[in-house]
Structures are given as structure tokens and as C-alpha cells.
Amino acid sequence: MLSIKNLHANIDEKKILKGINLEIKPGEVHAIMGPNGSGKSTLASVLAGREHYEVTEGTVEFAGKDLLELSPEERAGEGLFLAFQYPVEIPGLSTTNFIKTAVNEVRKYRGEEALDAVAFLKLMKEKMAMVNIDQSLLSRSLNEGFSGGEKKRNEVFQMAMLQPKLAILDETDSGLDIDAIRIVANGVNKLRNKDNAVLVVTHYQRLLDYIVPDYVHVLYNGRIVKSGPKELAFELEEKGYDFIRDENKVEA
Amino acid sequence: MNNELSAIEKTVLSDYKYGFVTEIEADEAPPGLNEDTIRFISAKKNEPEWMLEWRLKAYKHWLKMEEPTWANIKYDKINYQDIIYYSAPKQKKKVNSLDEIDPELRKTFERLGISLDEQKRLSGVAIDAVIDSVSIGTTFKEQLAELGIIFCSISEAIQEHPELVKKYIGSVVPITDNYFSALNSAVFSDGSFCYIPKGVRCPMELSTYFRINAEGTGQFERTLLIADEGSYVSYLEGCTAPIRDENQLHAAVVELIAMENAEIKYSTVQNWYPGDKDGVGGIYNFVTKRGICQGAHSKISWTQVETGSSITWKYPSVILKGDYSVGEFYSVAVTNNHQQADTGTKMMHLGKNTRSRIVSKGISAGVSNNSYRGLVHVGKNAANARNFSQCDSLLLGDKCGAHTFPYIEVKNNTGVVEHEATTSKIGEDQIFYCNQRGIDTETAVALIINGFAKEVMNQLPMEFAVEAQKLLAISLEGSVG
Ligand SMILES: Nc1ncnc2c1ncn2[C@@H]1O[C@H](COP(=O)(O)OP(=O)(O)OP(=O)(O)O)[C@@H](O)[C@H]1O
Ligand SMILES: [Mg+2]
């Protein structure tokens, strides 16, 4: 479903991604771990099509299309979703109204009819239960004054509403209390099926107890330097990134 | 329909929608301003002698005045001798019912989305339609008359209700008030008049739609609205003009009078032609709007959505004379390309326990300039006056300007005056967040600005809120990304 080949990307002439290779197939869960500043969020941003991130080399194919040719909103329409590490606030714009616009814009992209108020509300009720989010939060301005955990939960709620093919969760677990992690992970698991995939970016093995990955990748200095089964996460948790650093000394 | 708009379609869509011209013969005064022009206008309208005298007095005063220069706006000197001060679409002598309105004019208003056909109106909105210098018809007059409500053109009111007009015209905005109001008093050609009798809640929105059509003309309308004791009225005005490469002057005066326990809600959706992307053409909108809360417990609320005009100069104000009276000013002013706006309000607290609230939202894009200018005055006798002002500016891009000029005069130390101001930018990260959810940049900007302006938009009557939201989006199309 997602095929990244030799991806290089710069910000302001600064090389951040230095040749990423990654294959994700439908139904799979991949985890990306790695030290601060290694390029995890940059990878997510490049995949989502953020401005000012310049791809200098490599290709990305998503659902049979050249992802890098598509605008960010087209990528969303194709089923790519990014749960942001730092969700933005938009004062005065109700969360519900925002999500309704998003759902209908994506439907429009796919040539589907817009949901009317009744259908939308029904969908919302169903997904609210799934991720345990409160109605009162959704009637407030988008992320404005939300606590860190509420923002993250709102991201997962939006994911549930948009039902993406590929969801990228960028440190969705950070800032969540233990119960919230379980709830969010449960939500993600309920949304999983054989046709969609998840890419989780996290610093903690804990989340992977709940969202069990098929593969764990270590991103270090703009490259995936190690990949392995879920046990790799335990190893990292235990040893820290030092052994990775040692292994990659020559390069760094 | 194809969902994908081509770049060209987008540009066309973002252009001013109301820029067409109606081909209709007009009855015009020769350009220029002198006593004869004023006599011509007055004679055309068959006015009583006192009205003519009043106009001439205003004219003489105007001659002695200087055009103000204190506002944060720039424009070439207006040549007042080039302007046509009276232009009326030629119609059959007298229109007795709305059915007799020239079909061309009727069509004009249909294209503007305004039906003069009473049966076609979905919601209860009565309309007075003013084109260039004259009112061409007022809907729902009979139903309103049953309640004792007078809603007609000011010309008609001068004929039919001279005692009311004589008593109140110039009572809130005296002819000597300022340069443009003096000019208006001399040459005003039409506008709306409204009187709500004691204890009557006006059952429908009253609305005036102003349209400038003829070339080279100025529009000088005069609106007078009186809410007698314990009455309520919600009033809305809308405005558009054709696309022209000349600047046309619009200098209106609006006076509101609220008696004891009366409430007036006055909303404006101003969308005069703003000029093109290079700043050529557009309306100079120099307007004096003022209301007086004459009686105790009265309330006047101004709401304005200002998206059009190349220059806007207006400060809808409230004189809080009655004890416990309330004044409100809710404003969204959008400037794009080369537009300039200097707008705000004056809250004059004179009575005891008076309250005022100011919420101003300025949105600037392109190379435009947007200024808020407001005065809160608490008089000697205005014990316990309270004011709260909130002025927020939103910038799109980095070539535009936002300025805030709050003036505060407090002469009674029991008063509490609070002022808050913020300036923010639409962030790339906000747009990207929306994009990532499948929302394109134009729609994202619309969502963000409507969020920003929500507190003001919420004040608009339901029937117009949706239109106004679309208008905000349209006037900023193409300004980001
Ligand atoms: N706009 C920018 N301008 C310059 N450098 C940037 C910019 N954005 C990111 N970087 C740099 O790119 C590198 C990778 O950042 P990124 O946010 O991708 O790291 P990360 O792996 O997500 O880290 P964390 O675990 O802290 O979230 C960092 O060195 C960061 O400082
Ligand atoms: Mg990160």
C-alpha cells in the first residue's frame, strides 16, 4: 500500500531524511522509534505533503499512485491520515463543524454524496463511543484550550471519522495517561482491518503492548538503521539508543 | 457537475459577483453641485419648503467645511463638481404597487438574489429597494401598516409623515456634524424611513437594499429609524455596485432613535464594489451612522460586515443618554488587495448605569490597510458606566496592515472601561492541518476566518448569516497560498 524508496528530504537546505526505504502492506502495523530529532515527524510531514519540505531524491507510491505528485488534501482524499504530534488550535471553529467539513470534502474527493446532518450525527455517535470522547469537547473550538490528552484523543476521533487507508500516528501516546493510552489504542485496534494499515511513531514500548506491531523500525539520523519484529521495541526500551549509535558511529 | 475547478474558474469565481450594469434610462441632474442642484433634487421630489430650506442650510455649512484628513486612509482629492447628485431610473410616473416596477429593475434585484415579489420571499423580510438616488419599491407595506409600523422610502415619509421627519431628521446627526454628513444633508436623494409605534415588536426583519447603478453618480442616502417606547425592530441593509474603473462616492447618514425600553438592532452587510486587484475603481464609502438611546433601558446594537468598498470610513455610534441604556457594536471588516478601512465606533456614556460593548474583528489581506478607531466617552454624570472593548486583527500574508486606535475619555471615576486587543496571523500550520484532513486551502481560510469572526456573525439575523459567511470567504479568495 505504501512503498517508500530511497527518500531524501531537506528543510531549508538542511538534509533531514537521507534515504528512507519502507514497505507497508494492507493489514500491517509498523512502528517507528528513534531518538529526538532523528526525523520521525519529518517523515510524517513529507508523507502528508507539508510545504517547505523539499524531496530531493526517491519515490513514494501510495495506493498505486505517485504520492509526491498529490496535494496534501488529495493525499487525505486517497486515504492518508496523520495524527499530529502537535495538533493546532483554530479559535472560533467548532470541532464538529471542522470534522463535518473534513468528512464531506473527503467524500467529495471520492465522488461520494455529502453526508446530511442526520447521517453525520449517527456516524459521530458511533465513533464517539469507540474512542470515548465527550460530546462537550466536540462542540468547543477546535483544540482551543484542550488539554494535551484531549488533543490527542481528538486526533484519534478524527481518524475514526475519516476511516483512512493508512493512519500515521505521530507520538499520539505522549501526553496521555495510562487509561487514555488504552482507550486510544483500543480505538485504533477496532479500526484495523485487512485493508488498512497503521504507522505508529512512538518513544515508548508501552503503546506497542496495545497496538501490536508487525514490524519495528529504528530511525536514526535520517535513515532506518534497524528493522525487526516487535521484540526490537523491548530491546530499545532496555538498552536505549546507545547501541544503535555505536553501530552507526561511522555514519554519524 | 465536475468537482474540480480549473484555475480560471477559480479566478472568475473570486471576482466581484455583483459587478453588472443594468441598461436602463435614467433621469439625471447635470454633474456638479450648487444651490440649483439642490433645488433640482428637492423639486424632483416635490418637497415642502422646510425640507429645501434645511438642505440649503446644510449646503451653506458644507461650503465652509474642510474634508477631514485624520483617518488612516489615502485617496486622491474628490472633485465634488464631477459627481452627478441625482440619478433615477426612468419609470412610469408613479408606481402604485410592486407589480408595476419596471421588469428590468425587478430583474436587477433578482440577480442580486433579492426578490421584490412578496410571494416569493421565504422568510419574513420586508424590503425597501433603493437604486441610485431613489427607492423603487417597498414590500410588505400593508401588513406592517396594520401594526402601525411605517416602513417606506424617506421621500415618501417627507410627503406622508412630515411631522415625524421634521422632528427627528438631523436630531442625532446634526447637519453641522461632519463634512460628509453636511454634504449628505444637502443632497440626499432617498433612503428608508421607519417608525415602530409604542409597544410593537416588529414581526419581520426590515431591510433596505442599496444599489448604485448609474455611472458618475454619487449615492447619498438617508435613513431614519425611530423605535417608540417599548418597541423592537431588527433592520438590515445590504449594498452592491457595478464594476467600474472610476471611484464612486457613497456618503450616507443613518440616524436611529430608541425611546424608553425600545430596542433597535441594525445590521449592515456592505459589499460595495471594492476596486480591482490593482486598486483601480471602487466605492468610497464615507458614512455617518449614529443612534441615540433616548429613553431609560433602551438598547441599540450595530452589527456590520464590511467586505466591499475601496475605502470605508464609518463609525456607527451610540449616544447612551437614557439611564440603564445599552449600546453594542459588532464589526467584521475585511480588506483585501488595495482596500482601506478605517472603521470603529463611538460609545458616548451620558446616562447613569449605561453599558456598552465593542467587538471588532479586522481581517486584512493583500496590501490592504485595516484600522480600528474607537472612542469610549464616559461623561461627568454617567455614574457606573461600563464598557468592554475587544479588538482583534487577523492578518493574511505580510504585506497588509492592521492598526488599532482606541481613545478613552473618562470624566466620572465610577466608570469601568476595559480594552483588549490581539493580532494574529493565519498560520501555515493551521492551513496544513486542514489540508491534511482533506480540506483545500480556500475552504480552510474560509473556516478560519469564519471562526475568527464568529462572535460578530452570531449577531446577524439568521436569514443573512449564511450569506455573510459566504461573502467573507469570497472576498478573501486567492489571498492565501
Ligand atoms: N522547520 C525546520 N527548520 C529547520 N530544521 C528543522 C525544521 N523542522 C525540523 N527540523 C529539524 O529536523 C530534525 C528532525 O526533526 P523531527 O521533528 O523530524 O524529529 P523527530 O524524530 O520527530 O523528533 P521528536 O522525537 O523530538 O519528535 C531536527 O533536527 C529538527 O530540528
Ligand atoms: Mg516528532
JSON list of C-alpha atoms in Angstrom, two decimals, chain B residues 2 14 48 59 64 79 124 167 179 246 308 322 324 340 383 391 418 426 429 450 457:
[
{"chain": "B", "resi": 2, "resn": "ASN", "atom": "CA", "xyz": [-17.32, 18.35, -12.16]},
{"chain": "B", "resi": 14, "resn": "SER", "atom": "CA", "xyz": [-13.37, 35.03, -6.84]},
{"chain": "B", "resi": 48, "resn": "PRO", "atom": "CA", "xyz": [-42.14, 71.01, 1.13]},
{"chain": "B", "resi": 59, "resn": "TYR", "atom": "CA", "xyz": [-25.10, 73.14, 1.83]},
{"chain": "B", "resi": 64, "resn": "LYS", "atom": "CA", "xyz": [-17.38, 76.35, 4.95]},
{"chain": "B", "resi": 79, "resn": "ASN", "atom": "CA", "xyz": [-13.81, 66.63, -7.26]},
{"chain": "B", "resi": 124, "resn": "GLY", "atom": "CA", "xyz": [-40.49, 37.35, 6.80]},
{"chain": "B", "resi": 167, "resn": "LYS", "atom": "CA", "xyz": [-38.96, 66.29, 14.31]},
{"chain": "B", "resi": 179, "resn": "TYR", "atom": "CA", "xyz": [-18.11, 67.14, 6.18]},
{"chain": "B", "resi": 246, "resn": "GLU", "atom": "CA", "xyz": [-13.90, 55.20, -11.55]},
{"chain": "B", "resi": 308, "resn": "GLY", "atom": "CA", "xyz": [-16.60, 45.89, 0.00]},
{"chain": "B", "resi": 322, "resn": "GLY", "atom": "CA", "xyz": [-31.13, 57.17, 28.93]},
{"chain": "B", "resi": 324, "resn": "TYR", "atom": "CA", "xyz": [-29.50, 51.88, 32.05]},
{"chain": "B", "resi": 340, "resn": "GLN", "atom": "CA", "xyz": [-8.55, 50.60, 3.02]},
{"chain": "B", "resi": 383, "resn": "ALA", "atom": "CA", "xyz": [-22.18, 57.07, 37.13]},
{"chain": "B", "resi": 391, "resn": "CYS", "atom": "CA", "xyz": [-10.40, 44.40, 19.05]},
{"chain": "B", "resi": 418, "resn": "GLU", "atom": "CA", "xyz": [-11.83, 47.62, 29.62]},
{"chain": "B", "resi": 426, "resn": "ILE", "atom": "CA", "xyz": [-3.41, 32.70, 9.78]},
{"chain": "B", "resi": 429, "resn": "ASP", "atom": "CA", "xyz": [0.29, 25.11, 10.28]},
{"chain": "B", "resi": 450, "resn": "ASN", "atom": "CA", "xyz": [-15.43, 32.49, 9.98]},
{"chain": "B", "resi": 457, "resn": "MET", "atom": "CA", "xyz": [-21.58, 36.73, 12.72]}
]
